[in-house]
Amino acid sequence: MKPTETPQGTPRTYRVKSFGCQMNVYDGERMGELLEAKGITPAAEGEDADLVVLNTCHIREKATEKVYSDIGRIEKSGREAGKKPMIAVAGCVAQAEGEEIMKRSPGVGMVVGPQAYHRLGDMVDRAAKGERSTDTDMPENAKFGALPARRRVSPTAFLTVQEGCDKFCTYCVVPYTRGAEISRPYSDLVEEAKKLVDAGAREITLLGQNVNAWSGEDDKGRSVGLEGLIHALAALPDLQRIRYTTSHPNDMTDALIAAHGEVDKLMPYLHLPVQSGSDRVLKAMNRSHTAESYLKLLDRFREVRPDIALSGDFIVGFPGETDAEFEETLQIVDAVGYASAFSFKYSPRPGTPAASMDNQVPVEVMDERLQRLQSHLSRDQYAFNQASVGKTCDVLIERKGKLPGQWLGKSPWLQSVFFEDSSVKIGDLVKVSLIKAGPNSLEGAR
């Protein structure tokens, strides 16, 4: 049986494959809800879907090449099965490479940017008729009003509150693929949070490219920052936990810092990227902080919440970074003692200022620096886990473990905790004694 030239009719099943950040995970969930509102159901595990949505990320090197590789695999799988799947490319690569994707990949029926995916349903209808379409418009907040009601969710849920970035770090494509900073309205967010809780969420993570840049007017018309939204969500009776990510040091306010000591439901965890420990490199990155100002900011959080777990982002091998400047990054790591962190080799993104800077660092040098950095970070994460042994804390159960009767959940400090108990279920918040530490998780006992 030969595959048809175009997909015939509306697809019956779909699969969304999301890459990159948690905001992409949120967007992927919402696209799934859009498709289900049209009667298109998730493909069963192990089965090919009639419609595959590649929800892409453009942050790392070779992101575009990986998209084309995935497209090729999907098309090959379809040929082997005797059918031609409908393919949509969404997300930040779609925004940056839209027309080029359509030229290079005739099998792609839709290309839709991260601010336009609320129109995905109409694009599917056109693709079902053999019409290819691209939509990379960036209407402010329009998509959120067009999305369907939230369906049942897992115990932990994401809620995008802010999108875009005005910081223009010299290595980053986000301002070009996600647009300027915008904040969703306070009332819309409170309403969506209520629906998430009604659908089963017990923990909500507030998302944004610079989530602490969120601002709005509360239900009394008062101007509030992220702390005001957090206080409002904390009043929801069945919501047990609140988190937020990712923050920028430049947008951290006194009120948000204070909220960590005032709101019991706000978890003792902070992800605050520093990127480098060298002030010269930070300036070249167009970061607005210094190593000293960053460390002082962390001290203020520890003053209001002494048990807070700290997380960060690091880039090694930024253009011109010397051995001595990399050592400054190791010094800041050693000074902080991160509970977790993300670290990457610098990768030039087309169109960003850093891509054309002189003194690009050789790959082999970046490789060696990354290994050394990750050794320090892994050491500190293990030390943080070991220091947790002997504590008793609440664990939110997210899923079953690998063994019979075993459960897996998260501690307040975002550590993975596994334990055995026959009387609990997914979504329960239970007291667990932490009895053994591993590099990436802890064993608990009831």
PDB file of N, CA and C in Angstrom, residues 307 380-393 395 411-413 415-418 432-445:
ATOM      1  N   ASP A 307      16.222  27.417  55.047  1.00  0.00           N
ATOM      2  CA  ASP A 307      16.331  26.079  54.457  1.00  0.00           C
ATOM      3  C   ASP A 307      16.147  26.077  52.947  1.00  0.00           C
ATOM      4  N   ASP A 380      27.921  19.035  44.973  1.00  0.00           N
ATOM      5  CA  ASP A 380      27.083  19.840  45.870  1.00  0.00           C
ATOM      6  C   ASP A 380      25.654  19.310  45.941  1.00  0.00           C
ATOM      7  N   GLN A 381      25.131  18.806  44.813  1.00  0.00           N
ATOM      8  CA  GLN A 381      23.787  18.237  44.848  1.00  0.00           C
ATOM      9  C   GLN A 381      23.756  17.020  45.767  1.00  0.00           C
ATOM     10  N   TYR A 382      24.768  16.172  45.673  1.00  0.00           N
ATOM     11  CA  TYR A 382      24.834  14.988  46.540  1.00  0.00           C
ATOM     12  C   TYR A 382      24.964  15.412  48.005  1.00  0.00           C
ATOM     13  N   ALA A 383      25.762  16.441  48.248  1.00  0.00           N
ATOM     14  CA  ALA A 383      25.939  16.927  49.627  1.00  0.00           C
ATOM     15  C   ALA A 383      24.616  17.467  50.170  1.00  0.00           C
ATOM     16  N   PHE A 384      23.857  18.164  49.328  1.00  0.00           N
ATOM     17  CA  PHE A 384      22.556  18.682  49.769  1.00  0.00           C
ATOM     18  C   PHE A 384      21.617  17.528  50.105  1.00  0.00           C
ATOM     19  N   ASN A 385      21.613  16.495  49.276  1.00  0.00           N
ATOM     20  CA  ASN A 385      20.775  15.328  49.547  1.00  0.00           C
ATOM     21  C   ASN A 385      21.202  14.632  50.837  1.00  0.00           C
ATOM     22  N   GLN A 386      22.507  14.498  51.032  1.00  0.00           N
ATOM     23  CA  GLN A 386      22.995  13.853  52.248  1.00  0.00           C
ATOM     24  C   GLN A 386      22.599  14.643  53.492  1.00  0.00           C
ATOM     25  N   ALA A 387      22.616  15.978  53.389  1.00  0.00           N
ATOM     26  CA  ALA A 387      22.241  16.813  54.524  1.00  0.00           C
ATOM     27  C   ALA A 387      20.753  16.712  54.845  1.00  0.00           C
ATOM     28  N   SER A 388      19.975  16.193  53.895  1.00  0.00           N
ATOM     29  CA  SER A 388      18.535  16.039  54.109  1.00  0.00           C
ATOM     30  C   SER A 388      18.188  14.766  54.865  1.00  0.00           C
ATOM     31  N   VAL A 389      19.116  13.814  54.920  1.00  0.00           N
ATOM     32  CA  VAL A 389      18.857  12.556  55.607  1.00  0.00           C
ATOM     33  C   VAL A 389      18.601  12.832  57.089  1.00  0.00           C
ATOM     34  N   GLY A 390      17.560  12.223  57.604  1.00  0.00           N
ATOM     35  CA  GLY A 390      17.162  12.450  58.994  1.00  0.00           C
ATOM     36  C   GLY A 390      15.994  13.404  59.135  1.00  0.00           C
ATOM     37  N   LYS A 391      15.692  14.132  58.066  1.00  0.00           N
ATOM     38  CA  LYS A 391      14.545  15.034  58.099  1.00  0.00           C
ATOM     39  C   LYS A 391      13.252  14.265  57.815  1.00  0.00           C
ATOM     40  N   THR A 392      12.158  14.788  58.310  1.00  0.00           N
ATOM     41  CA  THR A 392      10.831  14.320  57.932  1.00  0.00           C
ATOM     42  C   THR A 392      10.128  15.463  57.224  1.00  0.00           C
ATOM     43  N   CYS A 393       9.588  15.196  56.047  1.00  0.00           N
ATOM     44  CA  CYS A 393       8.987  16.270  55.250  1.00  0.00           C
ATOM     45  C   CYS A 393       7.767  15.744  54.503  1.00  0.00           C
ATOM     46  N   VAL A 395       5.869  14.868  51.164  1.00  0.00           N
ATOM     47  CA  VAL A 395       6.190  14.455  49.793  1.00  0.00           C
ATOM     48  C   VAL A 395       4.886  14.380  49.013  1.00  0.00           C
ATOM     49  N   SER A 411      10.000  16.289  47.320  1.00  0.00           N
ATOM     50  CA  SER A 411      10.107  16.961  48.609  1.00  0.00           C
ATOM     51  C   SER A 411       9.849  18.452  48.411  1.00  0.00           C
ATOM     52  N   PRO A 412       9.741  19.223  49.491  1.00  0.00           N
ATOM     53  CA  PRO A 412       9.602  20.676  49.314  1.00  0.00           C
ATOM     54  C   PRO A 412      10.769  21.297  48.557  1.00  0.00           C
ATOM     55  N   TRP A 413      11.934  20.642  48.611  1.00  0.00           N
ATOM     56  CA  TRP A 413      13.140  21.184  47.966  1.00  0.00           C
ATOM     57  C   TRP A 413      13.328  20.627  46.558  1.00  0.00           C
ATOM     58  N   GLN A 415      13.415  17.607  45.489  1.00  0.00           N
ATOM     59  CA  GLN A 415      14.162  16.355  45.379  1.00  0.00           C
ATOM     60  C   GLN A 415      13.205  15.215  45.073  1.00  0.00           C
ATOM     61  N   SER A 416      13.653  14.268  44.262  1.00  0.00           N
ATOM     62  CA  SER A 416      12.878  13.060  44.024  1.00  0.00           C
ATOM     63  C   SER A 416      13.032  12.131  45.222  1.00  0.00           C
ATOM     64  N   VAL A 417      11.894  11.668  45.743  1.00  0.00           N
ATOM     65  CA  VAL A 417      11.887  10.788  46.915  1.00  0.00           C
ATOM     66  C   VAL A 417      11.070   9.547  46.578  1.00  0.00           C
ATOM     67  N   PHE A 418      11.637   8.367  46.813  1.00  0.00           N
ATOM     68  CA  PHE A 418      10.881   7.130  46.601  1.00  0.00           C
ATOM     69  C   PHE A 418      10.723   6.394  47.928  1.00  0.00           C
ATOM     70  N   VAL A 432       7.029  11.824  55.130  1.00  0.00           N
ATOM     71  CA  VAL A 432       8.012  10.796  54.822  1.00  0.00           C
ATOM     72  C   VAL A 432       9.317  11.131  55.532  1.00  0.00           C
ATOM     73  N   SER A 433       9.925  10.122  56.147  1.00  0.00           N
ATOM     74  CA  SER A 433      11.253  10.293  56.748  1.00  0.00           C
ATOM     75  C   SER A 433      12.303   9.975  55.692  1.00  0.00           C
ATOM     76  N   LEU A 434      13.249  10.871  55.505  1.00  0.00           N
ATOM     77  CA  LEU A 434      14.308  10.680  54.517  1.00  0.00           C
ATOM     78  C   LEU A 434      15.429   9.886  55.163  1.00  0.00           C
ATOM     79  N   ILE A 435      15.695   8.686  54.630  1.00  0.00           N
ATOM     80  CA  ILE A 435      16.596   7.764  55.327  1.00  0.00           C
ATOM     81  C   ILE A 435      17.899   7.471  54.573  1.00  0.00           C
ATOM     82  N   LYS A 436      17.936   7.743  53.262  1.00  0.00           N
ATOM     83  CA  LYS A 436      19.154   7.447  52.508  1.00  0.00           C
ATOM     84  C   LYS A 436      19.249   8.360  51.310  1.00  0.00           C
ATOM     85  N   ALA A 437      20.444   8.884  51.053  1.00  0.00           N
ATOM     86  CA  ALA A 437      20.642   9.822  49.958  1.00  0.00           C
ATOM     87  C   ALA A 437      21.417   9.189  48.807  1.00  0.00           C
ATOM     88  N   GLY A 438      20.990   9.489  47.602  1.00  0.00           N
ATOM     89  CA  GLY A 438      21.739   9.163  46.405  1.00  0.00           C
ATOM     90  C   GLY A 438      22.102  10.440  45.681  1.00  0.00           C
ATOM     91  N   PRO A 439      22.847  10.359  44.591  1.00  0.00           N
ATOM     92  CA  PRO A 439      23.233  11.573  43.869  1.00  0.00           C
ATOM     93  C   PRO A 439      22.043  12.348  43.318  1.00  0.00           C
ATOM     94  N   ASN A 440      20.965  11.625  42.918  1.00  0.00           N
ATOM     95  CA  ASN A 440      19.851  12.274  42.243  1.00  0.00           C
ATOM     96  C   ASN A 440      18.500  12.084  42.933  1.00  0.00           C
ATOM     97  N   SER A 441      18.458  11.339  44.024  1.00  0.00           N
ATOM     98  CA  SER A 441      17.199  11.065  44.705  1.00  0.00           C
ATOM     99  C   SER A 441      17.462  10.647  46.136  1.00  0.00           C
ATOM    100  N   LEU A 442      16.355  10.511  46.881  1.00  0.00           N
ATOM    101  CA  LEU A 442      16.443  10.066  48.272  1.00  0.00           C
ATOM    102  C   LEU A 442      15.465   8.928  48.504  1.00  0.00           C
ATOM    103  N   GLU A 443      15.845   8.031  49.402  1.00  0.00           N
ATOM    104  CA  GLU A 443      14.936   6.983  49.835  1.00  0.00           C
ATOM    105  C   GLU A 443      14.237   7.443  51.096  1.00  0.00           C
ATOM    106  N   GLY A 444      12.925   7.195  51.142  1.00  0.00           N
ATOM    107  CA  GLY A 444      12.161   7.578  52.302  1.00  0.00           C
ATOM    108  C   GLY A 444      11.458   6.400  52.936  1.00  0.00           C
ATOM    109  N   ALA A 445      10.915   6.622  54.123  1.00  0.00           N
ATOM    110  CA  ALA A 445      10.179   5.581  54.836  1.00  0.00           C
ATOM    111  C   ALA A 445       8.983   6.229  55.520  1.00  0.00           C
TER     112      ALA A 445
END
